[in-house]
CSV table of C-alpha atoms in Angstrom, one decimal:
chain,number,residue,atom,x,y,z
G,220,MET,CA,-5.8,-12.5,28.3
G,221,GLN,CA,-2.3,-13.2,29.8
G,222,ALA,CA,-0.4,-15.9,31.5
G,223,PRO,CA,2.2,-15.0,34.3
G,224,GLY,CA,4.9,-17.5,33.9
G,225,GLY,CA,3.0,-19.6,32.0
G,226,ASP,CA,-0.3,-20.6,34.5
G,227,TRP,CA,-3.4,-20.3,32.9
G,228,SER,CA,-5.1,-20.1,36.2
G,229,GLN,CA,-3.3,-16.5,36.9
G,230,ALA,CA,-4.6,-15.3,33.2
G,231,VAL,CA,-7.0,-12.5,33.0
G,232,SER,CA,-10.2,-13.6,31.5
G,233,ALA,CA,-13.9,-13.7,30.8
G,234,PHE,CA,-17.2,-14.2,28.8
G,235,ARG,CA,-18.9,-11.4,28.5
G,236,LEU,CA,-22.6,-12.5,28.2
G,237,LYS,CA,-24.7,-14.2,31.5
G,238,SER,CA,-27.4,-16.8,30.7
G,239,SER,CA,-29.8,-17.2,33.1
G,240,ASN,CA,-30.2,-21.2,32.2
G,241,PRO,CA,-28.2,-23.4,34.8
G,242,ALA,CA,-26.2,-25.0,32.3
G,243,PHE,CA,-24.2,-22.1,32.2
G,244,ALA,CA,-24.0,-20.8,35.7
G,245,GLY,CA,-20.7,-19.6,36.3
G,246,LEU,CA,-19.8,-19.2,32.6
G,247,GLY,CA,-20.8,-15.3,32.3
G,248,ALA,CA,-18.6,-12.7,34.1
G,249,ASP,CA,-19.4,-11.4,37.5
G,250,GLN,CA,-20.0,-8.0,35.1
G,251,GLY,CA,-21.3,-9.8,32.3
G,252,TYR,CA,-24.2,-8.7,29.9
G,253,THR,CA,-27.6,-10.1,30.7
G,254,ARG,CA,-30.5,-10.6,28.1
G,255,GLN,CA,-31.8,-7.3,28.6
G,256,ASP,CA,-28.7,-5.6,28.9
G,257,TRP,CA,-27.6,-7.0,24.7
G,258,ASN,CA,-31.0,-6.2,24.0
G,259,SER,CA,-30.5,-2.5,24.6
G,260,PHE,CA,-27.5,-2.6,22.7
G,261,GLU,CA,-29.0,-3.8,19.8
G,262,ASP,CA,-32.1,-1.6,20.2
G,263,THR,CA,-29.2,1.3,20.4
G,264,ALA,CA,-27.4,0.0,17.5
G,265,ALA,CA,-30.5,0.1,14.9
G,266,ALA,CA,-31.6,3.6,16.0
G,267,HIS,CA,-28.1,4.6,14.3
G,268,GLY,CA,-28.2,2.4,11.5
G,269,VAL,CA,-25.3,0.0,12.8
G,270,THR,CA,-25.2,-3.7,12.8
G,271,ILE,CA,-23.0,-5.7,15.5
G,272,ILE,CA,-21.4,-8.6,14.5
G,273,PRO,CA,-20.8,-10.6,17.4
G,274,GLU,CA,-18.0,-12.9,18.0
G,275,ILE,CA,-17.4,-15.7,19.8
G,276,ASP,CA,-14.2,-17.4,19.7
G,277,ALA,CA,-12.6,-20.6,19.7
G,278,PRO,CA,-10.7,-23.1,19.6
G,279,ALA,CA,-8.3,-20.5,20.6
G,280,HIS,CA,-8.3,-17.6,22.9
G,281,ALA,CA,-10.5,-19.6,24.5
G,282,ARG,CA,-9.7,-19.2,28.4
G,283,ALA,CA,-13.2,-18.3,29.6
G,284,PHE,CA,-14.4,-21.9,28.2
G,285,VAL,CA,-11.8,-23.9,29.4
G,286,GLU,CA,-11.9,-22.1,33.0
G,287,PHE,CA,-15.5,-23.1,33.0
G,288,LYS,CA,-14.8,-26.7,31.6
G,289,PRO,CA,-10.8,-27.5,32.6
G,290,GLU,CA,-11.9,-31.0,30.5
G,291,ILE,CA,-12.6,-30.0,27.4
G,292,GLY,CA,-8.7,-27.8,27.6
G,293,LEU,CA,-5.4,-28.5,26.3
G,294,ASP,CA,-2.4,-29.4,28.8
G,295,SER,CA,-5.4,-30.5,31.6
G,296,GLY,CA,-7.0,-27.4,31.5
G,297,ASN,CA,-3.6,-25.0,31.6
G,298,SER,CA,-4.4,-23.3,28.7
G,299,ASP,CA,-6.1,-21.3,27.0
G,300,HIS,CA,-7.0,-24.0,23.8
G,301,LEU,CA,-9.6,-26.1,23.5
G,302,ASP,CA,-8.4,-30.1,22.9
G,303,LEU,CA,-10.0,-30.8,19.9
G,304,SER,CA,-9.5,-34.2,20.2
G,305,ASN,CA,-12.4,-34.4,22.8
G,306,PRO,CA,-15.6,-34.5,21.1
G,307,ALA,CA,-16.9,-33.1,24.3
G,308,ALA,CA,-15.1,-29.6,23.6
G,309,THR,CA,-16.8,-29.3,20.1
G,310,GLU,CA,-19.8,-30.2,21.3
G,311,PHE,CA,-19.5,-27.4,23.9
G,312,MET,CA,-18.9,-24.9,21.8
G,313,LYS,CA,-22.2,-26.2,19.4
G,314,SER,CA,-24.1,-25.6,22.9
G,315,VAL,CA,-22.9,-22.2,23.1
G,316,TYR,CA,-24.0,-21.0,19.7
G,317,ALA,CA,-27.2,-22.7,20.3
G,318,GLU,CA,-27.6,-20.9,23.9
G,319,PHE,CA,-26.4,-17.1,22.8
G,320,THR,CA,-26.9,-16.9,19.0
G,321,PRO,CA,-30.6,-16.1,19.4
G,322,TRP,CA,-29.6,-13.0,21.0
G,323,PHE,CA,-28.0,-11.4,18.3
G,324,ARG,CA,-30.8,-9.6,15.2
G,325,GLY,CA,-27.9,-9.2,13.1
G,326,PRO,CA,-27.4,-11.6,10.5
G,327,THR,CA,-23.6,-12.6,11.0
G,328,VAL,CA,-21.8,-14.2,13.8
G,329,HIS,CA,-18.0,-14.3,13.9
G,330,ILE,CA,-16.5,-17.9,15.0
G,331,GLY,CA,-12.8,-16.7,15.5
G,332,ILE,CA,-10.8,-20.1,14.4
G,333,ASP,CA,-7.3,-18.0,14.7
G,334,GLU,CA,-4.1,-18.9,16.1
G,335,TYR,CA,-4.2,-22.4,17.3
G,336,PRO,CA,-1.7,-24.5,17.2
G,337,THR,CA,-0.5,-25.8,13.8
G,338,SER,CA,0.2,-29.3,14.6
G,339,LEU,CA,-3.4,-30.0,15.7
G,340,VAL,CA,-4.0,-29.0,11.9
G,341,SER,CA,-6.2,-31.9,11.7
G,342,GLN,CA,-8.5,-31.5,14.8
G,343,TYR,CA,-8.9,-28.0,14.0
G,344,LYS,CA,-9.8,-28.7,10.2
G,345,LYS,CA,-12.7,-31.0,11.8
G,346,TYR,CA,-13.7,-28.5,14.3
G,347,VAL,CA,-14.3,-25.6,11.7
G,348,ASN,CA,-16.2,-28.2,9.4
G,349,ALA,CA,-18.5,-28.8,12.1
G,350,ILE,CA,-18.9,-25.5,13.7
G,351,ALA,CA,-19.1,-22.9,10.7
G,352,PRO,CA,-22.6,-25.8,9.2
G,353,TYR,CA,-23.7,-25.6,12.8
G,354,VAL,CA,-24.0,-21.7,13.3
G,355,ARG,CA,-25.0,-21.4,9.5
G,356,SER,CA,-28.3,-24.0,10.7
G,357,LEU,CA,-28.9,-21.5,13.8
G,358,GLY,CA,-29.9,-19.0,10.6
G,359,LYS,CA,-26.8,-16.8,10.7
G,360,LYS,CA,-24.1,-16.7,7.9
G,361,VAL,CA,-20.2,-16.6,9.5
G,362,ASN,CA,-17.1,-14.9,9.8
G,363,ALA,CA,-14.0,-16.1,10.9
G,364,TRP,CA,-9.9,-14.6,11.1
G,365,GLY,CA,-8.0,-15.6,8.4
G,366,SER,CA,-5.7,-18.9,9.2
G,367,PHE,CA,-5.9,-21.4,6.8
G,368,GLY,CA,-2.8,-20.2,5.1
G,369,ALA,CA,-1.1,-21.2,8.0
G,370,MET,CA,-2.3,-24.3,9.2
G,371,SER,CA,-3.2,-26.0,6.0
G,372,GLY,CA,-1.2,-24.2,3.3
G,373,SER,CA,-4.9,-23.1,1.7
G,374,GLY,CA,-8.2,-23.1,1.9
G,375,ALA,CA,-8.6,-26.7,0.6
G,376,GLY,CA,-11.1,-28.7,2.1
G,377,TYR,CA,-12.5,-25.8,4.6
G,378,ASP,CA,-15.9,-24.8,4.3
G,379,LYS,CA,-16.3,-22.3,2.0
G,380,ASN,CA,-19.7,-20.0,3.1
G,381,ILE,CA,-17.3,-18.3,5.2
G,382,VAL,CA,-16.1,-14.7,4.9
G,383,ILE,CA,-12.5,-14.2,5.8
G,384,ASN,CA,-11.4,-11.2,8.0
G,385,SER,CA,-7.8,-11.4,6.5
G,386,TRP,CA,-6.1,-10.0,9.8
G,387,ASN,CA,-2.2,-11.0,8.7
G,388,ASN,CA,-0.9,-11.3,5.3
G,389,GLY,CA,1.2,-15.0,6.7
G,390,TRP,CA,-1.7,-16.5,8.7
G,391,TYR,CA,-3.8,-16.3,5.4
G,392,SER,CA,-3.2,-13.5,2.6
G,393,PRO,CA,-6.4,-11.6,0.9
G,394,LYS,CA,-5.0,-13.2,-2.4
G,395,ALA,CA,-4.7,-16.5,-0.9
G,396,ALA,CA,-8.2,-16.4,-0.1
G,397,VAL,CA,-9.8,-15.2,-2.8
G,398,ALA,CA,-7.7,-17.6,-5.0
G,399,ASP,CA,-9.4,-20.4,-2.9
G,400,GLY,CA,-13.2,-19.3,-3.3
G,401,TYR,CA,-13.1,-16.8,0.1
G,402,LYS,CA,-14.7,-12.8,0.1
G,403,VAL,CA,-12.9,-10.9,2.4
G,404,ILE,CA,-12.7,-8.2,4.9
G,405,ASN,CA,-9.5,-6.5,5.2
G,406,SER,CA,-8.4,-6.4,8.7
G,407,ASN,CA,-4.7,-6.4,8.1
G,408,ASP,CA,-3.0,-6.0,11.7
G,409,GLY,CA,0.4,-4.1,10.6
G,410,LEU,CA,-2.3,-1.5,9.0
G,411,LEU,CA,-5.4,-1.5,10.7
G,412,TYR,CA,-4.9,-3.1,14.6
G,413,VAL,CA,-5.1,-0.5,17.5
G,414,VAL,CA,-3.7,-2.4,20.7
G,415,PRO,CA,-4.2,1.1,23.3
G,416,PHE,CA,-1.0,2.1,24.9
G,417,ALA,CA,0.9,-1.5,23.7
G,418,ASN,CA,4.8,-0.9,21.9
G,419,TYR,CA,3.5,-2.7,19.2
G,420,TYR,CA,1.1,-2.3,16.1
G,421,HIS,CA,-0.7,1.0,16.6
G,422,GLY,CA,-0.4,1.9,20.5
G,423,GLN,CA,-1.5,5.6,19.8
G,424,GLY,CA,-4.2,5.4,17.2
G,425,LEU,CA,-3.9,5.0,13.6
G,426,ASP,CA,-1.9,7.7,11.9
G,427,GLY,CA,-5.4,9.6,10.2
G,428,GLN,CA,-3.1,11.1,7.4
G,429,TYR,CA,-2.0,8.3,6.0
G,430,ILE,CA,-5.3,6.4,6.1
G,431,PHE,CA,-6.3,9.3,3.9
G,432,ASN,CA,-3.6,10.0,2.0
G,433,SER,CA,-2.2,6.2,1.3
G,434,TRP,CA,-4.8,3.6,2.5
G,435,GLU,CA,-7.7,2.1,0.9
G,436,PRO,CA,-9.8,-1.2,1.6
G,437,HIS,CA,-7.9,-3.0,-0.9
G,438,VAL,CA,-4.6,-2.4,0.8
G,439,PHE,CA,-3.1,-4.7,2.9
G,440,GLY,CA,0.7,-3.7,2.3
G,441,GLY,CA,4.0,-5.5,0.4
G,442,THR,CA,2.6,-8.0,-2.6
G,443,SER,CA,-0.5,-8.9,-0.6
G,444,ASP,CA,-3.1,-5.8,-1.9
G,445,LEU,CA,-6.2,-6.9,-4.2
G,446,THR,CA,-7.1,-4.8,-7.4
G,447,SER,CA,-9.4,-1.8,-6.8
G,448,GLN,CA,-13.3,-2.7,-6.5
G,449,ASP,CA,-12.3,-6.7,-6.5
G,450,PRO,CA,-15.8,-8.3,-6.2
G,451,MET,CA,-14.6,-10.7,-3.4
G,452,LEU,CA,-13.7,-7.4,-1.2
G,453,LEU,CA,-16.5,-6.8,0.9
G,454,GLY,CA,-14.6,-3.9,2.6
G,455,ALA,CA,-12.9,-3.0,5.8
G,456,MET,CA,-13.4,-3.3,9.3
G,457,PRO,CA,-10.1,-2.0,11.6
G,458,ALA,CA,-10.0,-3.6,15.3
G,459,VAL,CA,-9.2,-2.2,18.8
G,460,TRP,CA,-7.3,-5.4,21.1
G,461,ASN,CA,-7.4,-4.7,24.8
G,462,ASP,CA,-4.1,-6.9,24.9
G,463,LEU,CA,-3.1,-5.3,28.0
G,464,VAL,CA,-5.5,-6.2,30.6
G,465,ARG,CA,-4.1,-5.5,33.5
G,466,SER,CA,-3.2,-1.8,32.6
G,467,THR,CA,-5.6,0.7,33.5
G,468,TYR,CA,-6.8,3.3,30.8
G,469,THR,CA,-10.6,3.8,30.4
G,470,GLU,CA,-13.3,3.7,27.7
G,471,LEU,CA,-12.5,7.3,26.9
G,472,GLN,CA,-9.6,6.9,26.6
G,473,VAL,CA,-9.3,4.3,23.6
G,474,HIS,CA,-12.3,6.5,22.1
G,475,GLY,CA,-9.4,9.3,22.0
G,476,LEU,CA,-7.0,6.8,20.0
G,477,VAL,CA,-9.9,5.3,17.6
G,478,GLU,CA,-11.0,8.8,17.1
G,479,LYS,CA,-7.6,10.2,15.5
G,480,SER,CA,-8.4,7.8,12.5
G,481,PHE,CA,-12.3,7.5,12.7
G,482,ALA,CA,-13.2,9.8,10.1
G,483,ALA,CA,-10.6,9.5,7.4
G,484,LEU,CA,-11.2,5.7,7.7
G,485,ALA,CA,-15.0,6.5,7.3
G,486,GLN,CA,-14.0,8.6,3.9
G,487,LYS,CA,-11.7,5.9,2.5
G,488,MET,CA,-14.0,3.4,3.3
G,489,TRP,CA,-17.0,4.6,2.0
G,490,SER,CA,-15.4,6.2,-1.7
G,491,GLY,CA,-12.0,4.8,-1.7
G,492,THR,CA,-9.7,7.3,-3.6
G,493,ARG,CA,-12.3,10.0,-4.0
G,494,ALA,CA,-11.2,12.1,-1.4
G,495,GLY,CA,-11.5,15.3,-3.2
G,496,THR,CA,-9.7,17.4,-1.2
G,497,ASN,CA,-5.8,17.4,1.1
G,498,TYR,CA,-6.1,15.9,4.4
G,499,SER,CA,-5.9,19.6,6.4
G,500,ALA,CA,-9.0,20.8,4.6
G,501,PHE,CA,-10.9,17.6,5.1
G,502,LEU,CA,-9.9,18.1,9.3
G,503,ASN,CA,-11.8,21.1,8.7
G,504,ARG,CA,-14.4,20.2,7.3
G,505,VAL,CA,-14.8,17.3,10.3
G,506,GLY,CA,-14.0,20.0,12.8
G,507,THR,CA,-17.0,21.7,11.1
G,508,VAL,CA,-19.4,18.6,11.2
G,509,GLY,CA,-18.3,18.2,14.7
G,510,GLN,CA,-19.3,14.8,16.9
G,511,GLY,CA,-22.3,12.7,16.5
G,512,PRO,CA,-25.9,13.3,17.9
G,513,GLY,CA,-25.5,12.5,22.1
G,514,THR,CA,-21.9,12.4,21.9
G,515,ALA,CA,-20.9,15.8,23.6
G,516,TYR,CA,-20.0,13.8,26.9
G,517,LEU,CA,-16.8,12.9,24.9
G,518,PRO,CA,-13.8,14.8,24.4
G,519,ASP,CA,-12.9,16.1,20.6
G,520,THR,CA,-9.4,14.8,20.5
G,521,VAL,CA,-9.2,14.9,17.0
G,522,ALA,CA,-6.0,17.7,16.0
G,523,LYS,CA,-6.9,20.8,14.1
G,524,PRO,CA,-4.7,22.9,11.6
G,525,GLU,CA,-4.1,25.8,13.4
G,526,PRO,CA,-2.1,28.0,11.3
G,527,THR,CA,0.7,30.4,12.7
G,528,PRO,CA,-0.7,34.2,12.1
G,529,GLY,CA,1.0,35.3,9.0
G,530,ASP,CA,2.0,32.0,7.9
G,531,LEU,CA,2.5,32.1,3.9
G,532,ALA,CA,3.2,28.6,3.8
G,533,PHE,CA,-0.2,26.9,4.9
G,534,ASN,CA,-2.2,24.7,2.7
G,535,ARG,CA,0.1,25.4,-0.1
G,536,ALA,CA,1.3,23.0,-1.9
G,537,ALA,CA,4.4,21.7,-1.0
G,538,THR,CA,7.1,19.4,-3.0
G,539,ALA,CA,10.4,17.6,-1.7
G,540,SER,CA,13.6,15.7,-3.5
G,541,SER,CA,12.0,12.4,-2.0
G,542,SER,CA,10.2,10.7,0.9
G,543,GLU,CA,10.9,8.3,2.9
G,544,THR,CA,7.3,6.5,3.4
G,545,ALA,CA,4.4,7.0,1.3
G,546,SER,CA,2.7,8.3,4.3
G,547,LEU,CA,5.8,10.8,4.6
G,548,VAL,CA,4.7,13.5,2.6
G,549,PRO,CA,5.8,17.0,1.9
G,550,SER,CA,2.7,18.3,2.7
G,551,ASN,CA,2.7,17.3,5.8
G,552,ALA,CA,5.0,19.6,6.6
G,553,VAL,CA,2.7,22.4,5.3
G,554,ASP,CA,-0.4,21.5,7.4
G,555,GLY,CA,-0.7,23.1,10.1
G,556,THR,CA,-1.1,19.8,12.2
G,557,PRO,CA,1.7,19.2,14.8
G,558,SER,CA,2.0,15.8,14.7
G,559,THR,CA,2.4,15.0,10.9
G,560,ARG,CA,5.8,15.4,9.7
G,561,TRP,CA,7.8,14.7,6.3
G,562,ALA,CA,10.5,12.9,5.7
G,563,SER,CA,13.2,12.3,3.0
G,564,GLN,CA,15.3,9.6,2.3
G,565,TYR,CA,18.7,8.7,4.3
G,566,THR,CA,21.0,10.8,1.9
G,567,ASP,CA,22.5,14.4,3.0
G,568,SER,CA,21.6,16.5,0.0
G,569,GLN,CA,17.9,17.0,-0.2
G,570,TRP,CA,15.4,19.3,-0.2
G,571,LEU,CA,11.7,20.5,0.8
G,572,SER,CA,10.4,23.1,-1.1
G,573,VAL,CA,6.6,25.1,-0.8
G,574,ASP,CA,5.5,26.8,-3.1
G,575,LEU,CA,3.7,30.0,-2.0
G,576,GLY,CA,0.9,31.0,-4.7
G,577,SER,CA,2.5,34.3,-6.2
G,578,ARG,CA,5.2,36.6,-5.0
G,579,GLN,CA,5.1,37.5,-1.4
G,580,PRO,CA,7.4,39.3,1.0
G,581,PHE,CA,8.6,37.3,4.1
G,582,SER,CA,11.9,37.8,5.9
G,583,LYS,CA,11.3,34.9,8.6
G,584,VAL,CA,11.0,30.9,8.0
G,585,ASN,CA,10.7,28.8,11.3
G,586,LEU,CA,11.4,24.6,10.9
G,587,ASP,CA,10.3,22.7,13.1
G,588,TRP,CA,12.9,19.4,13.1
G,589,GLU,CA,12.0,16.0,14.1
G,590,PRO,CA,15.0,13.8,15.7
G,591,ALA,CA,16.1,13.2,12.6
G,592,TYR,CA,17.2,16.7,12.0
G,593,GLY,CA,19.0,19.0,10.1
G,594,LYS,CA,22.6,20.1,10.7
G,595,ASP,CA,23.4,22.4,8.0
G,596,TYR,CA,21.3,23.6,5.1
G,597,ASP,CA,20.4,26.6,3.5
G,598,ILE,CA,17.1,28.4,3.1
G,599,GLN,CA,16.7,29.7,-0.5
G,600,VAL,CA,14.0,31.3,-3.2
G,601,SER,CA,12.7,31.8,-6.0
G,602,ASP,CA,10.4,32.9,-8.4
G,603,ASP,CA,10.0,30.4,-10.8
G,604,GLY,CA,10.9,27.1,-8.9
G,605,THR,CA,13.9,26.4,-11.0
G,606,THR,CA,16.4,29.4,-10.2
G,607,TRP,CA,17.3,29.4,-6.3
G,608,ARG,CA,19.4,32.4,-4.5
G,609,THR,CA,20.0,31.4,-1.2
G,610,VAL,CA,18.7,33.9,1.9
G,611,ALA,CA,20.2,32.2,5.2
G,612,GLU,CA,22.3,30.0,6.0
G,613,ARG,CA,22.1,27.5,9.2
G,614,ARG,CA,25.7,25.2,10.5
G,615,GLY,CA,26.0,23.2,13.1
G,616,LEU,CA,22.4,23.0,14.2
G,617,ALA,CA,23.0,21.0,17.9
G,618,LYS,CA,19.3,20.0,18.4
G,619,ALA,CA,15.7,19.2,17.1
G,620,GLY,CA,13.1,21.5,17.9
G,621,VAL,CA,11.8,24.5,16.5
G,622,ASP,CA,14.6,26.6,14.4
G,623,THR,CA,14.3,30.0,13.4
G,624,LEU,CA,16.2,32.1,10.7
G,625,THR,CA,15.8,35.8,10.2
G,626,PHE,CA,17.1,37.7,7.0
G,627,PRO,CA,16.4,41.2,4.9
G,628,ALA,CA,12.9,41.0,3.9
G,629,THR,CA,12.5,39.6,0.3
G,630,THR,CA,9.8,38.5,-2.2
G,631,ALA,CA,9.6,35.5,-4.1
G,632,ARG,CA,7.0,32.8,-4.7
G,633,HIS,CA,9.1,29.6,-4.1
G,634,VAL,CA,10.8,28.9,-0.8
G,635,ARG,CA,12.6,26.1,0.3
G,636,MET,CA,15.0,23.9,2.8
G,637,GLN,CA,17.9,22.6,0.7
G,638,GLY,CA,19.6,20.1,3.2
G,639,ILE,CA,23.9,20.1,3.1
G,640,THR,CA,24.6,17.7,6.1
G,641,ARG,CA,21.9,15.8,8.0
G,642,ALA,CA,22.9,15.1,12.2
G,643,THR,CA,21.7,11.6,12.3
G,644,GLY,CA,22.1,8.6,10.1
G,645,TYR,CA,18.2,9.3,8.8
G,646,GLY,CA,17.1,11.4,6.8
G,647,TYR,CA,15.8,15.3,7.4
G,648,SER,CA,12.2,15.1,8.9
G,649,LEU,CA,9.8,18.2,9.6
G,650,TYR,CA,7.4,18.5,11.4
G,651,SER,CA,6.3,22.0,9.5
G,652,PHE,CA,8.2,24.7,7.6
G,653,GLU,CA,6.5,28.1,7.8
G,654,VAL,CA,7.3,30.9,6.2
G,655,LEU,CA,6.3,34.0,7.7
G,656,ALA,CA,5.3,37.3,6.5
């Protein structure tokens, strides 16, 4: 939803379920889903081992409800927030749950409850404590977005029979939620949110390599990580949010963003640290398995490792003097995937080395530099990884991109880029480091 100039009558919003009950005539969008449509979704999900957890979000993000009944909205209806001082708002939401909960076959309904004004906390708490038990009275378990930390400082006084999607460490950290007695699901926004083609969160999709190498369901970032296998942690649930409602991207484009990390997420959510392989080998295995049955019409957008012919460094053990972050590791430069990279800390004397596995003859290296490139550096070789000799020098490199250095044929086991001078204030950053026979 977006409100141009604060005018909520111009916002794009819709409630997607369309009931035949006259009491809700006009609430469902023109292209909303009928009960028959929903049944087909449930049938398809059941046939593929998927459980749908529907969400009906309020009291914030509730523009469709306020537009349907302006009298239950804040600011005389010029809002996307319910006016919880009006008892009719809570009663209306109960009627919505009563109408649509029987459509849902799964055991859980998500009630939202995130990002409501903190100044209205007393009304908010009363609403949560009314809606959660009401939905349970309809035979469903209740999930909600974690908000109690920002709203009240803790979960004290709130209904305890709720599972918390921990979406933001500031709004309600997983450690705080667990301390308050709630079971949690990792939906951390900084790590797991995709907003297609936005310039915030992960507009181009999650980084599958980071997920594979550095993330696990108990990782929430900063000081908020839980312990691995914490009994209060139920797992993880990434999210795709349609914030840019006026943009013209398609569902197939969103599929492309999701597919980048889907296999890695599945691997880590099932096995945690027990991946048992490196990312390049994992992607090769993903490519061998292919996409799921009945999905041949979908574009296959996963980048598969494709080494340059004769590249002796492909998938070999790589080490470096440093890595800028936990995801920008040395192996990224030799994995054959053009979108991954290694990056060093922000000092001049940094290096990247690859072990060819045995002594090999070669006479050329290709370095594909990210915009944080090396202005001056040496190519050095070694038989033991300790004593090095220089076989090529680069001085005054003027731009990023592929830099090729040739030299008289030499035979060695180890090859490294030894940085001398950086071209920018950042470190050295390489998409690939190829050693060619």
